[in-house]
XYZ file of C-alpha atoms in Angstrom:
441
model
C 0.000 0.000 0.000
C 2.863 2.392 0.811
C 4.491 1.616 -2.507
C 1.351 2.807 -4.296
C 1.382 6.217 -2.560
C 2.393 9.007 -5.015
C 5.876 10.395 -4.399
C 4.552 13.948 -4.147
C 2.610 12.908 -1.056
C 5.430 10.984 0.649
C 7.134 13.263 3.184
C 10.919 13.208 2.973
C 13.194 13.678 5.992
C 16.261 14.406 3.868
C 18.357 17.048 5.748
C 19.543 18.498 2.427
C 16.045 19.565 1.412
C 15.667 23.293 0.787
C 12.742 25.459 -0.224
C 12.761 28.018 -2.996
C 11.207 31.485 -2.825
C 9.908 33.985 -5.368
C 12.242 36.592 -3.829
C 14.975 36.655 -1.228
C 13.687 40.029 0.032
C 10.135 41.343 0.355
C 10.510 45.101 -0.112
C 7.951 47.767 0.772
C 8.285 51.303 -0.553
C 7.722 54.242 1.793
C 5.022 53.407 4.331
C 3.505 56.305 6.253
C 3.477 55.365 9.898
C 0.211 54.242 11.533
C -1.365 53.796 8.095
C -0.180 50.268 7.357
C 0.765 49.284 3.850
C -0.296 47.436 0.783
C -0.020 43.662 0.908
C 2.982 41.885 -0.584
C 2.948 38.259 -1.670
C 5.728 35.687 -1.273
C 5.627 32.358 -3.109
C 7.182 29.369 -1.330
C 8.022 26.466 -3.644
C 9.003 22.859 -2.968
C 11.205 21.744 -5.887
C 11.516 18.147 -4.595
C 9.583 15.195 -6.007
C 8.599 14.253 -2.457
C 6.520 16.237 -0.036
C 8.208 18.185 2.754
C 7.032 19.110 6.221
C 7.851 22.695 7.129
C 8.281 22.546 10.886
C 7.623 26.243 11.316
C 7.146 29.518 9.452
C 7.645 32.458 11.783
C 8.601 36.096 12.033
C 12.054 36.786 13.430
C 10.566 39.511 15.612
C 7.695 37.263 16.721
C 4.756 39.112 18.313
C 6.605 42.444 18.541
C 7.328 42.557 14.802
C 5.625 45.344 12.812
C 5.020 42.775 10.083
C 2.019 40.491 9.831
C 1.826 37.144 8.016
C -1.262 35.614 6.502
C -0.764 31.888 5.953
C -3.580 29.710 4.628
C -6.007 32.573 5.187
C -5.090 33.152 8.839
C -3.095 36.027 10.260
C -0.452 34.579 12.571
C 3.172 35.255 13.607
C 3.931 31.515 13.402
C 2.560 28.433 11.670
C 3.706 24.887 12.487
C 3.887 21.572 10.634
C 2.762 22.601 7.185
C 3.049 19.895 4.537
C 3.912 20.960 1.006
C 3.526 18.359 -1.706
C 6.278 17.713 -4.183
C 6.699 20.489 -6.760
C 3.839 22.378 -5.175
C 3.787 25.892 -3.718
C 2.019 28.094 -1.217
C 1.592 31.849 -0.898
C 2.296 33.946 2.161
C 0.818 37.454 2.382
C 2.877 40.065 4.225
C 1.740 43.394 5.677
C 3.536 45.992 7.762
C 2.478 48.696 10.202
C 5.193 51.044 11.429
C 5.049 52.919 14.722
C 5.605 56.687 14.652
C 9.114 58.020 15.067
C 10.094 61.616 15.714
C 12.071 62.147 12.517
C 11.404 63.660 9.121
C 13.517 61.388 6.950
C 12.580 57.829 5.935
C 13.783 55.142 8.307
C 14.404 51.457 7.781
C 12.312 48.749 9.432
C 13.582 45.212 8.873
C 12.658 41.703 9.925
C 12.637 38.261 8.322
C 10.463 35.222 7.740
C 12.179 32.151 9.167
C 11.533 28.679 7.684
C 12.516 25.475 9.537
C 12.534 22.331 7.375
C 14.206 19.005 8.313
C 16.582 20.814 10.630
C 17.505 23.465 8.021
C 16.825 27.149 8.559
C 16.136 29.547 5.660
C 15.313 33.250 5.786
C 13.515 35.739 3.583
C 14.264 39.370 4.458
C 11.483 41.895 5.068
C 12.416 45.514 4.431
C 10.212 48.619 4.643
C 10.990 52.314 4.610
C 8.753 54.112 7.065
C 8.183 57.816 7.449
C 6.421 59.857 10.078
C 3.810 62.227 8.673
C 1.182 64.802 9.542
C -2.225 63.237 8.960
C -5.232 65.347 8.026
C -8.591 63.797 8.867
C -11.932 64.839 7.387
C -12.759 68.311 8.654
C -12.720 72.099 8.318
C -9.589 74.192 8.826
C -8.907 77.917 9.236
C -5.711 79.950 8.953
C -2.904 77.421 8.893
C 0.497 76.618 7.410
C 1.643 73.278 6.078
C 5.393 73.221 6.530
C 8.030 71.192 4.764
C 9.760 68.435 6.738
C 7.195 65.802 7.601
C 4.937 64.841 4.676
C 1.253 65.716 4.890
C -1.224 62.908 4.256
C -4.818 63.763 3.303
C -7.065 60.959 4.498
C -10.383 62.472 3.420
C -12.059 65.792 2.571
C -10.279 68.847 3.989
C -12.157 72.162 3.644
C -10.511 75.574 4.043
C -13.033 77.969 5.561
C -14.017 81.152 3.702
C -11.999 84.211 4.742
C -8.994 82.167 5.901
C -5.680 81.239 4.263
C -3.872 77.946 3.797
C -0.161 78.528 3.206
C 1.897 75.618 1.888
C 5.616 76.231 2.262
C 8.272 75.472 -0.321
C 9.416 71.862 -0.335
C 6.220 70.555 1.272
C 4.974 67.121 0.181
C 1.279 66.274 0.210
C 0.072 62.704 -0.329
C -3.587 61.816 -0.706
C -5.713 58.704 -0.302
C -8.422 57.809 -2.800
C -11.061 59.550 -0.654
C -9.144 62.799 -0.426
C -10.044 66.179 -1.871
C -8.701 69.599 -0.891
C -11.562 72.133 -0.925
C -10.544 75.790 -0.936
C -13.222 78.296 0.061
C -10.641 80.766 1.367
C -7.243 81.618 -0.086
C -4.639 79.061 -1.125
C -1.012 80.168 -1.185
C 1.387 77.503 -2.491
C 4.921 78.891 -2.176
C 7.103 76.453 -4.077
C 10.326 77.518 -5.758
C 12.194 76.003 -8.724
C 14.671 74.501 -6.273
C 12.125 73.365 -3.660
C 8.912 72.445 -5.396
C 5.698 71.535 -3.610
C 4.331 68.116 -4.565
C 0.786 66.742 -4.492
C 0.334 63.075 -5.382
C -1.419 59.831 -4.504
C -0.334 57.939 -1.427
C 0.787 54.829 -3.298
C 4.571 54.881 -3.687
C 5.121 51.784 -5.847
C 6.624 52.487 -9.287
C 3.472 51.292 -11.065
C 1.490 54.122 -9.454
C 3.820 57.031 -10.222
C 2.025 57.869 -13.494
C -1.374 56.352 -12.651
C -4.352 58.772 -12.836
C -7.400 58.981 -10.587
C -5.777 58.158 -7.248
C -7.361 61.141 -5.462
C -9.874 63.847 -6.255
C -7.570 66.884 -6.540
C -7.896 70.555 -5.565
C -11.207 72.418 -5.884
C -11.430 76.205 -5.747
C -14.930 76.991 -4.436
C -17.247 79.995 -4.836
C -16.005 81.837 -1.733
C -12.353 81.544 -2.678
C -10.248 84.412 -3.992
C -6.691 85.531 -4.717
C -5.161 82.074 -4.976
C -1.529 81.602 -5.965
C -0.045 78.209 -6.797
C 3.646 78.475 -7.631
C 6.104 75.728 -8.571
C 3.932 72.799 -7.582
C 3.615 69.312 -9.069
C 0.030 68.027 -8.995
C -0.280 64.381 -10.045
C -2.544 61.320 -10.031
C -5.824 63.213 -9.624
C -9.293 62.940 -11.079
C -9.115 66.689 -11.762
C -5.930 68.580 -10.990
C -7.592 71.956 -10.418
C -11.337 72.549 -10.587
C -12.036 76.258 -10.274
C -15.460 77.839 -9.804
C -15.370 81.249 -8.113
C -17.219 83.718 -10.388
C -16.610 87.379 -9.647
C -13.838 86.724 -7.134
C -10.123 87.478 -7.288
C -8.476 85.088 -9.713
C -6.185 82.083 -9.502
C -2.553 82.217 -10.629
C -0.853 78.951 -11.593
C 2.846 79.511 -12.242
C 5.746 77.138 -12.820
C 3.598 74.070 -12.187
C 3.420 70.565 -13.637
C -0.081 69.072 -13.683
C 0.147 65.468 -14.808
C -1.892 62.278 -15.148
C -5.381 63.555 -14.365
C -8.146 61.060 -15.076
C -10.355 63.891 -16.375
C -9.101 67.497 -16.482
C -5.762 69.110 -15.759
C -7.393 72.497 -15.125
C -11.091 73.179 -15.646
C -12.628 76.529 -14.683
C -16.199 77.819 -14.692
C -16.929 81.551 -15.152
C -13.685 82.357 -13.375
C -10.456 84.311 -13.756
C -7.415 82.063 -14.251
C -3.858 82.860 -15.307
C -1.469 80.028 -16.168
C 2.224 80.776 -16.750
C 5.226 78.499 -17.394
C 3.185 75.384 -16.723
C 3.235 71.849 -18.118
C -0.113 70.045 -18.352
C 0.415 66.477 -19.459
C -1.617 63.366 -20.309
C -5.121 64.092 -19.081
C -8.237 62.098 -19.915
C -10.342 65.094 -20.900
C -9.348 68.778 -21.014
C -5.776 69.813 -20.402
C -7.244 73.288 -19.935
C -10.936 74.110 -20.056
C -12.576 77.478 -19.478
C -16.384 77.168 -19.569
C -19.300 79.513 -18.982
C -17.304 82.636 -19.714
C -14.502 84.134 -17.658
C -11.044 85.583 -18.209
C -8.323 83.139 -19.157
C -4.640 83.688 -19.807
C -2.340 80.804 -20.772
C 1.211 82.002 -21.370
C 4.510 80.190 -21.949
C 2.867 76.823 -21.246
C 3.044 73.319 -22.721
C -0.152 71.273 -22.986
C 0.598 67.807 -24.351
C -0.771 64.308 -24.709
C 1.919 61.862 -25.759
C 1.729 58.125 -25.080
C -1.412 58.857 -23.109
C -3.047 55.656 -21.840
C -6.384 57.427 -21.304
C -8.924 57.475 -24.137
C -9.841 61.113 -24.682
C -12.994 62.278 -26.443
C -12.409 66.032 -26.144
C -9.845 68.517 -27.451
C -7.064 69.399 -25.036
C -7.766 73.154 -25.003
C -11.400 74.332 -24.817
C -12.862 77.782 -24.189
C -16.633 78.383 -24.344
C -19.061 81.116 -23.290
C -21.479 78.483 -21.975
C -21.505 75.454 -19.696
C -22.851 72.362 -21.469
C -26.045 70.979 -19.985
C -26.910 74.169 -18.069
C -28.725 77.469 -18.644
C -25.453 79.383 -18.327
C -24.828 80.771 -21.813
C -23.534 83.864 -23.626
C -21.277 84.887 -20.759
C -18.520 87.468 -21.344
C -15.410 85.506 -22.284
C -11.832 86.614 -22.856
C -8.891 84.461 -23.883
C -5.219 85.326 -24.107
C -3.195 82.374 -25.392
C 0.432 83.221 -26.009
C 3.830 81.583 -26.403
C 2.330 78.165 -25.702
C 2.292 74.670 -27.204
C -0.888 72.589 -27.547
C 0.000 69.299 -29.181
C -0.362 65.510 -29.160
C 0.784 62.375 -30.924
C -1.232 59.947 -33.036
C -3.875 60.564 -35.696
C -7.014 60.699 -33.539
C -6.702 64.265 -32.283
C -6.076 66.581 -35.201
C -8.161 69.256 -33.464
C -6.727 70.013 -30.043
C -8.241 73.516 -29.848
C -11.936 74.362 -29.544
C -13.262 77.942 -29.156
C -17.059 78.146 -28.925
C -19.245 81.203 -28.574
C -18.564 84.920 -28.555
C -14.969 85.073 -27.290
C -12.593 88.011 -27.250
C -9.378 86.318 -28.304
C -5.697 87.167 -28.429
C -3.907 84.106 -29.785
C -0.295 84.712 -30.804
C 3.084 82.974 -31.076
C 1.860 79.474 -30.296
C 2.414 76.013 -31.751
C -1.048 74.497 -32.123
C -2.425 71.269 -33.516
C -5.655 72.228 -35.246
C -7.418 71.514 -38.501
C -10.576 73.469 -37.697
C -8.699 76.782 -37.263
C -5.950 76.304 -39.816
C -7.223 79.299 -41.802
C -8.124 81.595 -38.893
C -5.223 81.120 -36.466
C -2.448 80.998 -39.065
C -1.204 84.524 -38.329
C 0.220 86.494 -35.383
C 3.270 84.260 -35.186
C 1.272 81.046 -34.676
C 2.745 77.830 -36.078
C 0.094 75.268 -36.940
C 0.329 71.495 -37.313
C 4.075 71.150 -37.103
C 6.106 68.894 -34.842
C 7.320 70.873 -31.790
C 10.337 68.532 -31.618
C 10.523 67.825 -27.924
C 13.731 66.388 -26.529
C 12.461 62.872 -25.740
C 8.731 62.120 -25.594
C 9.443 58.449 -24.856
C 10.894 59.576 -21.527
C 8.181 62.227 -21.125
C 10.774 64.979 -21.521
C 8.993 67.971 -23.065
C 11.908 70.373 -23.062
C 12.934 71.477 -26.550
C 15.221 69.722 -28.982
C 17.947 71.783 -30.649
C 15.953 71.789 -33.928
C 12.626 72.723 -32.352
C 10.643 75.382 -34.248
C 9.686 76.746 -30.801
C 13.244 77.981 -30.240
C 13.385 81.769 -30.338
C 9.832 82.005 -31.706
C 8.070 83.519 -28.679
C 7.253 87.168 -28.054
C 8.966 88.586 -24.926
C 6.386 89.312 -22.240
C 7.023 91.842 -19.461
C 7.384 90.340 -16.009
C 8.032 86.772 -17.178
C 11.782 86.286 -17.099
C 12.112 82.621 -16.094
C 10.738 79.258 -17.210
C 9.219 76.295 -15.366
C 12.617 75.207 -14.061
C 13.626 78.715 -13.022
C 15.986 79.195 -15.979
C 16.320 82.685 -17.411
C 14.424 83.362 -20.605
C 15.959 85.285 -23.466
C 15.004 88.951 -23.263
C 14.811 89.248 -27.065
C 13.997 85.809 -28.524
C 12.543 83.520 -25.851
C 11.239 80.042 -26.636
C 7.621 78.965 -26.984
C 6.410 76.639 -24.239
C 7.101 76.056 -20.563
C 10.790 75.221 -21.046
C 13.479 77.602 -22.260
C 15.955 75.582 -24.296
C 19.390 75.144 -22.787
C 22.565 74.321 -24.676
C 23.772 70.755 -23.981
């Protein structure tokens, strides 16, 4: 009867037996303390023809370890006497929760999973980088400053009360969960610099999420808000980067920013005053810039692009209209100043990246635009239509200018704008079109 038992079910006591693992180290990217982490998976494989009995699977730190193991569906720091058939495998799920530490820089938290099999001991390392942070729960805030140093983590809706100011200092980092939205009904002052930019992004730090859209709601400028300034900030991974709706109030200035990977709009404004300078808006699922229901819009020295965009767009990148679709708001006073900017994309699906609808007072000059609809009406005032801007390397998402770019030296100098998105000086006589002034390699 024993001779008829399959080899993969016969347990071997061979002391030379070893297990194989899908990785020798389970690595977690930055984990914000007290918030836990995503789950990692480790595959344990028995390469022998015979079954093996794993005497124990345990955490080196036992019950005091910040790591948690889930083995056969149960969370436990140790599991005993697990049989693994020949050439079979099992999965272990690993989580980590890091206790707060009074330091601003990432710190290392390590442990190991220890396997005991036939008297042999094997280890798989567990490594996580933890970081203490300032957590913002759902609620209403007044006058406050978010400093650099510790990251700020938005866990839910944070509303700035009307008549108050939120100041975000240079170098500050803001991470947001999928429930998070920053509502501004007061005044937002983002004080980044070219050397110390402010960053807004999703909370997930794995490489696969760096360019992933829709990880958090974004920033909304509400009806009571006024006199907002957002300088040298990177706003990524949102549903909408900036949604602005404050008719009749002091405007919003967006300068030196990069707004990237929005599931819907990079910037969309309703009957509002918005000025965008030296800004990159990249790979959005709907509008890169939309001004609807009238308003005053200036887009200067900016680069609005969709290259290798994984989102399926159904709208032009740049849209200005004196009405709001689906509402009774129509025929509103509308002014557009579009200058020294690039609106472009790759592929053959979007030959019209500009849409101007309604009675609009326009000043459109010295731009590179992709448009078939306006090829006979916007082909003056220094505009260059339907030509390749020749960016340095779109495969690497580098939208600075190549040495042969037609944007080089083709802009009109504008008073008060002497630097580009990176803080480089612009030519005083022949600056470049777009957010980036070309530098000599």
